[in-house]
Backbone as a ProteinNet text record, in pm:
[ID]
protein_1_A
[PRIMARY]
XXXXXXXXXXXXXXXXXXXXXXXXXXXXXXXXXXXXXXXXXXXXXXXXXXXXXXXXXXXXXXXXXXXXXXXXXXXXXXXXXXXXXXXXXXXXXXXXXXXXXXXXXXXXXXXXXXXXXXXXX
[TERTIARY]
-4979.1	-4872.9	-4874.4	-4729.3	-4750.1	-4753.1	-4792	-4836.3	-4695.1	-4657.5	-4554.5	-4543.4	-4433.7	-4397.7	-4290.4	-4225.7	-4027.9	-4111.7	-4069.6	-4097.9	-4046.1	-3966.5	-3828.7	-3857.1	-3789.1	-3789.3	-3629.1	-3610.7	-3502.9	-3454	-3339.7	-3219	-3105.3	-3069.3	-2943.4	-2845.9	-2934.9	-2897	-2922.8	-2890.1	-2893.2	-2930.7	-2819.1	-2868.3	-2960.5	-2939.7	-2984.8	-3188.1	-3206.5	-3289.2	-3389.4	-3263.8	-3315.6	-3369.6	-3271.6	-3327	-3485.6	-3488.9	-3637.5	-3735.6	-3728.6	-3825.7	-3842.6	-3733.7	-3745.2	-3819.8	-3820.9	-3815.8	-4033.9	-4023.1	-4141.4	-4274.5	-4239	-4326.1	-4285.4	-4167.7	-4188.4	-4178	-4043.7	-4000	-3842	-3806.3	-3672.8	-3650.7	-3568.2	-3482.9	-3478	-3505.2	-3435.1	-3284.1	-3242.3	-3086.6	-3079.3	-2904.5	-2868.2	-2740	-2710.8	-2604.5	-2614.2	-2498	-2434.1	-2524.6	-2617.3	-2698.4	-2824.1	-2824.9	-2985.3	-3071.8	-3153.6	-3226.5	-3353.6	-3353	-3498	-3615.3	-3731.9	-3800.9	-3946.8	-3952.1	-4053.8	-4220.3	-4257.6	-4406.9	-4512.1	-4504.7	-4630.6	-4568.8	-4591.3	-4548.7	-4518.9	-4390.7	-4353.7	-4355.1	-4381	-4399	-4300	-4247.9	-4063.4	-4099.3	-4042.8	-4093	-3891.1	-3831.5	-3688.3	-3642.5	-3563.2	-3475.2	-3348.5	-3331.3	-3200.6	-3130	-3016.1	-2937.8	-2800.9	-2878.3	-2740.2	-2792.7	-2685.3	-2675.1	-2663.4	-2642.5	-2641.4	-2575.9	-2557.7	-2500.9	-2587.7	-2709.7	-2794.8	-2939.2	-2947	-2991	-2917	-2879	-2827.1	-2901.6	-2844.6	-2921.2	-2986.1	-2953.9	-3097.5	-3165.2	-3178	-3330.5	-3395.2	-3562.3	-3630.7	-3722.1	-3743	-3796.1	-3906.3	-4069.3	-4126.6	-4224.4	-4307.1	-4376.1	-4421.6	-4551.3	-4565.8	-4588.6	-4580.9	-4601.8	-4720	-4768.4	-4932.9	-4942.7	-4999.5	-5064.5	-5196.9	-5255.2	-5403	-5422.6	-5477.3	-5541.2	-5671.9	-5653.6	-5789.5	-5867.3	-6007.7	-6064	-6128.9	-6140.7	-6233.9	-6119.1	-6218.1	-6084.2	-5978.9	-6052.7	-5959.6	-5871.1	-5838.8	-5697.7	-5585.4	-5675.4	-5554.7	-5516.6	-5541.2	-5557.2	-5436.9	-5512.2	-5416.2	-5244.1	-5232.8	-5121.7	-5028.8	-5088.8	-5063.7	-4978.4	-5053.2	-4948.6	-4864.8	-4902.7	-4772.6	-4604.6	-4636.9	-4563.3	-4513.1	-4541.3	-4516.6	-4492	-4443.2	-4368.6	-4281.4	-4255.6	-4121.8	-4017.1	-4094.5	-4002.4	-4081.6	-4151.5	-4172.2	-4259.5	-4165.3	-4228.2	-4341	-4443.2	-4578.5	-4581	-4661.9	-4689.3	-4829.1	-4916.2	-5072	-5025.5	-5109.4	-5168.8	-5326	-5347.6	-5490	-5635.8	-5650.3	-5782.9	-5884	-6024.8	-6113.6	-6073.7	-6106.1	-6086.9	-6194	-6181.5	-6336.9	-6257.7	-6172.6	-6165.7	-6145.5	-6158.3	-6178.8	-6039.4	-6011.7	-5910	-5771.5	-5696.9	-5590.6	-5453.7	-5384.5	-5215.2	-5146.4	-5001.9	-4893.4	-4762.1	-4645.8	-4560.5	-4418.2	-4325.2	-4223.6	-4101.7	-4047.4	-3924.3	-3764.3	-3637	-3529.9	-3539.5	-3531.3	-3516.3	-3663.8	-3739.3	-3877.9	-3993.3	-3971.8	-4066.5	-4191.1	-4259.3	-4401	-4443.5	-4524.3	-4566.9	-4733.8	-4840	-4985	-5058.1	-5118.8	-5205.5	-5343.6	-5385.9	-5530.8	-5586.6	-5708.7	-5800	-5763	-5832.5	-5837	-5973.2	-5897.4	-6006.8	-6123.8
-2997.7	-2962.2	-2806.8	-2758.7	-2607.2	-2522.3	-2422.5	-2394.4	-2275.3	-2275.3	-2189.5	-2075.7	-2029.9	-1877.4	-1817.3	-1907.8	-1852.1	-1886.8	-1743	-1757.4	-1676.2	-1753.6	-1705.2	-1682	-1567.4	-1544.9	-1510.2	-1578.5	-1613.6	-1464.7	-1448.1	-1277.8	-1337.3	-1223.7	-1253.8	-1149	-1021.8	-940.4	-903	-924.8	-936.8	-797.6	-715	-577	-486.1	-504.7	-425.5	-489	-628.9	-667.1	-599.8	-636.4	-542.1	-381.7	-343.1	-184.2	-147.9	-279.5	-258.4	-300.8	-369.7	-411.3	-341.8	-316.3	-204.5	-87	-57.9	105.6	81	-51.4	-82.1	-122.1	-163.3	-194.9	-131.7	-39.6	67	-11.2	-75.5	-214.4	-181.8	-200.5	-251.5	-399.4	-453.6	-571.1	-602.1	-743.2	-770.9	-754.8	-810	-833.6	-796.2	-822.2	-808.3	-901.3	-949.3	-1042.2	-1083.6	-1113.1	-1097.4	-1199.5	-1261.9	-1355.7	-1337.6	-1346.9	-1356	-1260.6	-1204.6	-1087	-1106.1	-1128	-1133.8	-1006.2	-1050.4	-928.5	-985.8	-892.7	-986.1	-886.1	-964.5	-896.9	-933.3	-1046.8	-1039.4	-1096.8	-1102.8	-1181.1	-1314.4	-1371.4	-1496	-1524.6	-1427.7	-1483.9	-1385.8	-1462.4	-1424.1	-1396	-1308	-1290.1	-1262.3	-1340	-1362.8	-1356.1	-1290.7	-1252.3	-1379.9	-1434.9	-1542.5	-1533.1	-1595.6	-1571	-1650.5	-1718.2	-1854.9	-1984.5	-2023	-2087.9	-2263.8	-2378.8	-2502.1	-2627	-2740.6	-2812.6	-2862.2	-2874.2	-2927.8	-2832.4	-2664.2	-2626.4	-2473.8	-2469.3	-2408	-2292.5	-2215.8	-2073.4	-2135.8	-2232.2	-2229.7	-2310.8	-2383.2	-2475.4	-2370.3	-2359.3	-2275.1	-2253.5	-2090.7	-2087.4	-2002.6	-2053.6	-1936.3	-1945	-1797.3	-1771.8	-1656.4	-1608.4	-1459.1	-1457.5	-1357.7	-1268.7	-1214.7	-1219.7	-1127.8	-1056.9	-939.7	-810.3	-818.6	-844.6	-775.7	-686.6	-587.1	-457.4	-488.6	-453.7	-385.8	-244.5	-260.2	-156.9	-149.7	-4.1	-35.1	-45.1	-132.5	-112.3	-8.3	120.6	216.4	208.5	157.9	97.6	105.6	-0.3	-78.2	-45.2	82	173.3	278.9	291.1	446.5	348.9	199.6	181.7	155	97.8	148.9	256.5	334.6	477.5	501.1	447.9	475.4	394.8	268.3	192.6	188.1	237.7	300.2	422	538.8	618.9	571.9	481.2	464.4	375.1	340.6	269.3	134.3	110.9	-62.4	-73.2	-222.9	-247.1	-332.5	-294.9	-308.6	-445.2	-548.4	-678.9	-673.2	-648.1	-582.3	-500.5	-404.2	-268.2	-331.5	-244	-243.5	-325.5	-399.6	-442	-539.6	-556.8	-671.2	-778.9	-891.3	-1019.9	-1108.5	-1202.2	-1271.5	-1234.4	-1234.3	-1200	-1042.1	-949.9	-750.6	-754.8	-626.9	-558.3	-604.6	-556.7	-636.7	-581.8	-571	-537.6	-641	-654.6	-726.8	-629.3	-636.9	-542.8	-689.6	-668	-727	-699.4	-751.2	-705.9	-702.4	-697.4	-628.6	-812.7	-900.5	-1062.8	-1131.6	-1015.4	-1064	-1173.2	-1152.1	-1254.8	-1135.8	-1200	-1123	-1084.9	-990.5	-921.5	-901.8	-982	-939.3	-820.2	-712.4	-655.4	-693	-764.4	-758.5	-734	-711.1	-719.4	-812.6	-785.8	-901.3	-1044.2	-1131.2	-1206.1	-1235.7
-3250.9	-3335.1	-3380	-3402.8	-3405.7	-3564.4	-3534.1	-3625.9	-3709.9	-3797.9	-3918.6	-3861.3	-3819	-3740.6	-3849.8	-3903	-3971.3	-4117.7	-4209.1	-4336.4	-4422.7	-4530.8	-4608.1	-4738.4	-4772.4	-4898.4	-4930.8	-5028.9	-5120.2	-5191.4	-5175.5	-5196.3	-5259.5	-5317.3	-5405.2	-5349.2	-5294	-5273.4	-5138.6	-4972.9	-4919	-4862.8	-4885.7	-4839	-4880.2	-5066.7	-5121.6	-5052.4	-5041.7	-5002.9	-4874.3	-4780.8	-4686.9	-4657.3	-4772.6	-4803	-4834.5	-4953.3	-5011.2	-4892.4	-4862.8	-4744.2	-4603.4	-4618.8	-4476.6	-4546.1	-4607.7	-4668	-4742.9	-4767.2	-4867.2	-4763	-4612.4	-4547.6	-4416.3	-4447.5	-4306.4	-4166.2	-4168.9	-4071.1	-4054.2	-3936.2	-3951.8	-3867.6	-3900.4	-3914.4	-3717.4	-3696.4	-3550.3	-3571.2	-3683.6	-3652.1	-3792.6	-3871	-3952.5	-3965.8	-4087.3	-4095.4	-4233	-4297.6	-4439.5	-4533.6	-4455.4	-4550.2	-4477.9	-4337.5	-4323.9	-4237	-4295.1	-4140.6	-4168.6	-4021.2	-3999.4	-3959.6	-3999.6	-3956.5	-3836.7	-3754.3	-3649.9	-3734.2	-3754.4	-3802	-3744.5	-3629.4	-3478.2	-3389.5	-3312.5	-3178.4	-3200	-3186.7	-3248.4	-3430.4	-3505.7	-3617.3	-3708.5	-3773.8	-3829.1	-4011.1	-4044.7	-4190.1	-4201.3	-4286.9	-4279.1	-4446.7	-4530.5	-4641.6	-4580.6	-4716.8	-4648.9	-4785.4	-4826.9	-4919.3	-4966.2	-4774.3	-4775.4	-4913.2	-4944.4	-5058.1	-4956.5	-5038.2	-4947.6	-5041.2	-5050.8	-5150.3	-5255.1	-5173	-5227.8	-5269.5	-5249.2	-5276.2	-5296.2	-5515	-5556.4	-5592.5	-5700.7	-5786.7	-5852.4	-5944.7	-6013.7	-6021.9	-5853.6	-5772.9	-5801.1	-5896.4	-5842.5	-5777.4	-5723.8	-5554	-5636.9	-5606.3	-5633.6	-5471.3	-5473.3	-5410.1	-5419.4	-5264	-5326.4	-5150.6	-5125.4	-5022	-5017.3	-4903.6	-4904.4	-4778	-4764.3	-4692.2	-4736.9	-4633.3	-4673.2	-4531.8	-4608.8	-4528.8	-4482.4	-4371.2	-4314.6	-4398.3	-4419.6	-4453.5	-4555.5	-4645.7	-4781.1	-4875.5	-5018.9	-5103.7	-5129.4	-5094.7	-5140.9	-5070.2	-4957.4	-4888.3	-4967	-5065.9	-5167.1	-5241.8	-5319.6	-5422.8	-5352.8	-5213.4	-5157.1	-5133.5	-5067.8	-5051.5	-5172.9	-5325.4	-5467	-5490.3	-5480.8	-5502	-5415.3	-5258.3	-5200.8	-5279.8	-5208.4	-5285.7	-5450.6	-5517.2	-5678.1	-5683.7	-5570.4	-5582.9	-5464.4	-5417.8	-5384.8	-5494.2	-5566.1	-5724.4	-5693.4	-5646.2	-5608.9	-5777.8	-5870.1	-5987.4	-5976.8	-6051.3	-6045.7	-6195.1	-6080.4	-6205.5	-6237.4	-6134.3	-6155.7	-6131.7	-6208.7	-6126.8	-6032.9	-5972.3	-5889.9	-5979.4	-5937.7	-5982.7	-5926.6	-5927.4	-5843.7	-5924.8	-5744.4	-5780.9	-5722.3	-5753.1	-5649.9	-5468.5	-5467.4	-5281	-5274.9	-5343.8	-5325.7	-5444.1	-5407.7	-5456.1	-5429.8	-5569.8	-5572.6	-5585	-5565.8	-5695.4	-5643.4	-5734.3	-5713.5	-5806.9	-5656.9	-5688.8	-5692.2	-5728.8	-5737.3	-5688.3	-5542.2	-5479.8	-5617.6	-5578.9	-5671.9	-5775.7	-5659.8	-5697.5	-5778.2	-5815.9	-5872.8	-5808.2	-5679.5	-5567.2	-5557.8	-5525.3	-5586.2	-5396.3	-5426.4	-5310.2	-5328.2	-5289.2	-5307.9	-5187	-5238.9	-5116.3	-5212.5	-5060.8	-5075.4	-4948.3	-4955.4	-4833	-4720.7	-4568.5	-4517.3	-4540.6	-4521.6	-4570.2	-4455.5
[MASK]
+++++++++++++++++++++++++++++++++++++++++++++++++++++++++++++++++++++++++++++++++++++++++++++++++++++++++++++++++++++++++

């Protein structure tokens, strides 16, 4: 069986979200279309923004997820990234704090999708 290799984040404004994620993660998309913007995050692994709609999956359908970024290094690396992201204007949902798995914080993208930073497991 193959492992998952495409992770979609639903967005309402693809252009705004592309700018947000490009700046936040300091990466460029593989390509840009009006509704689908993929970023290669590892060889063969894609994180993509998707604003497409279908007859069965409309705006009223709840979509919940949390994007994770696991950082190597000490707990201070989490605090340092928090400072960088807040300077970029990221909306902080949970400020840095200690959890059972280590130091963490959560920000939200323009659509309210959550992005958690934590140490490498």
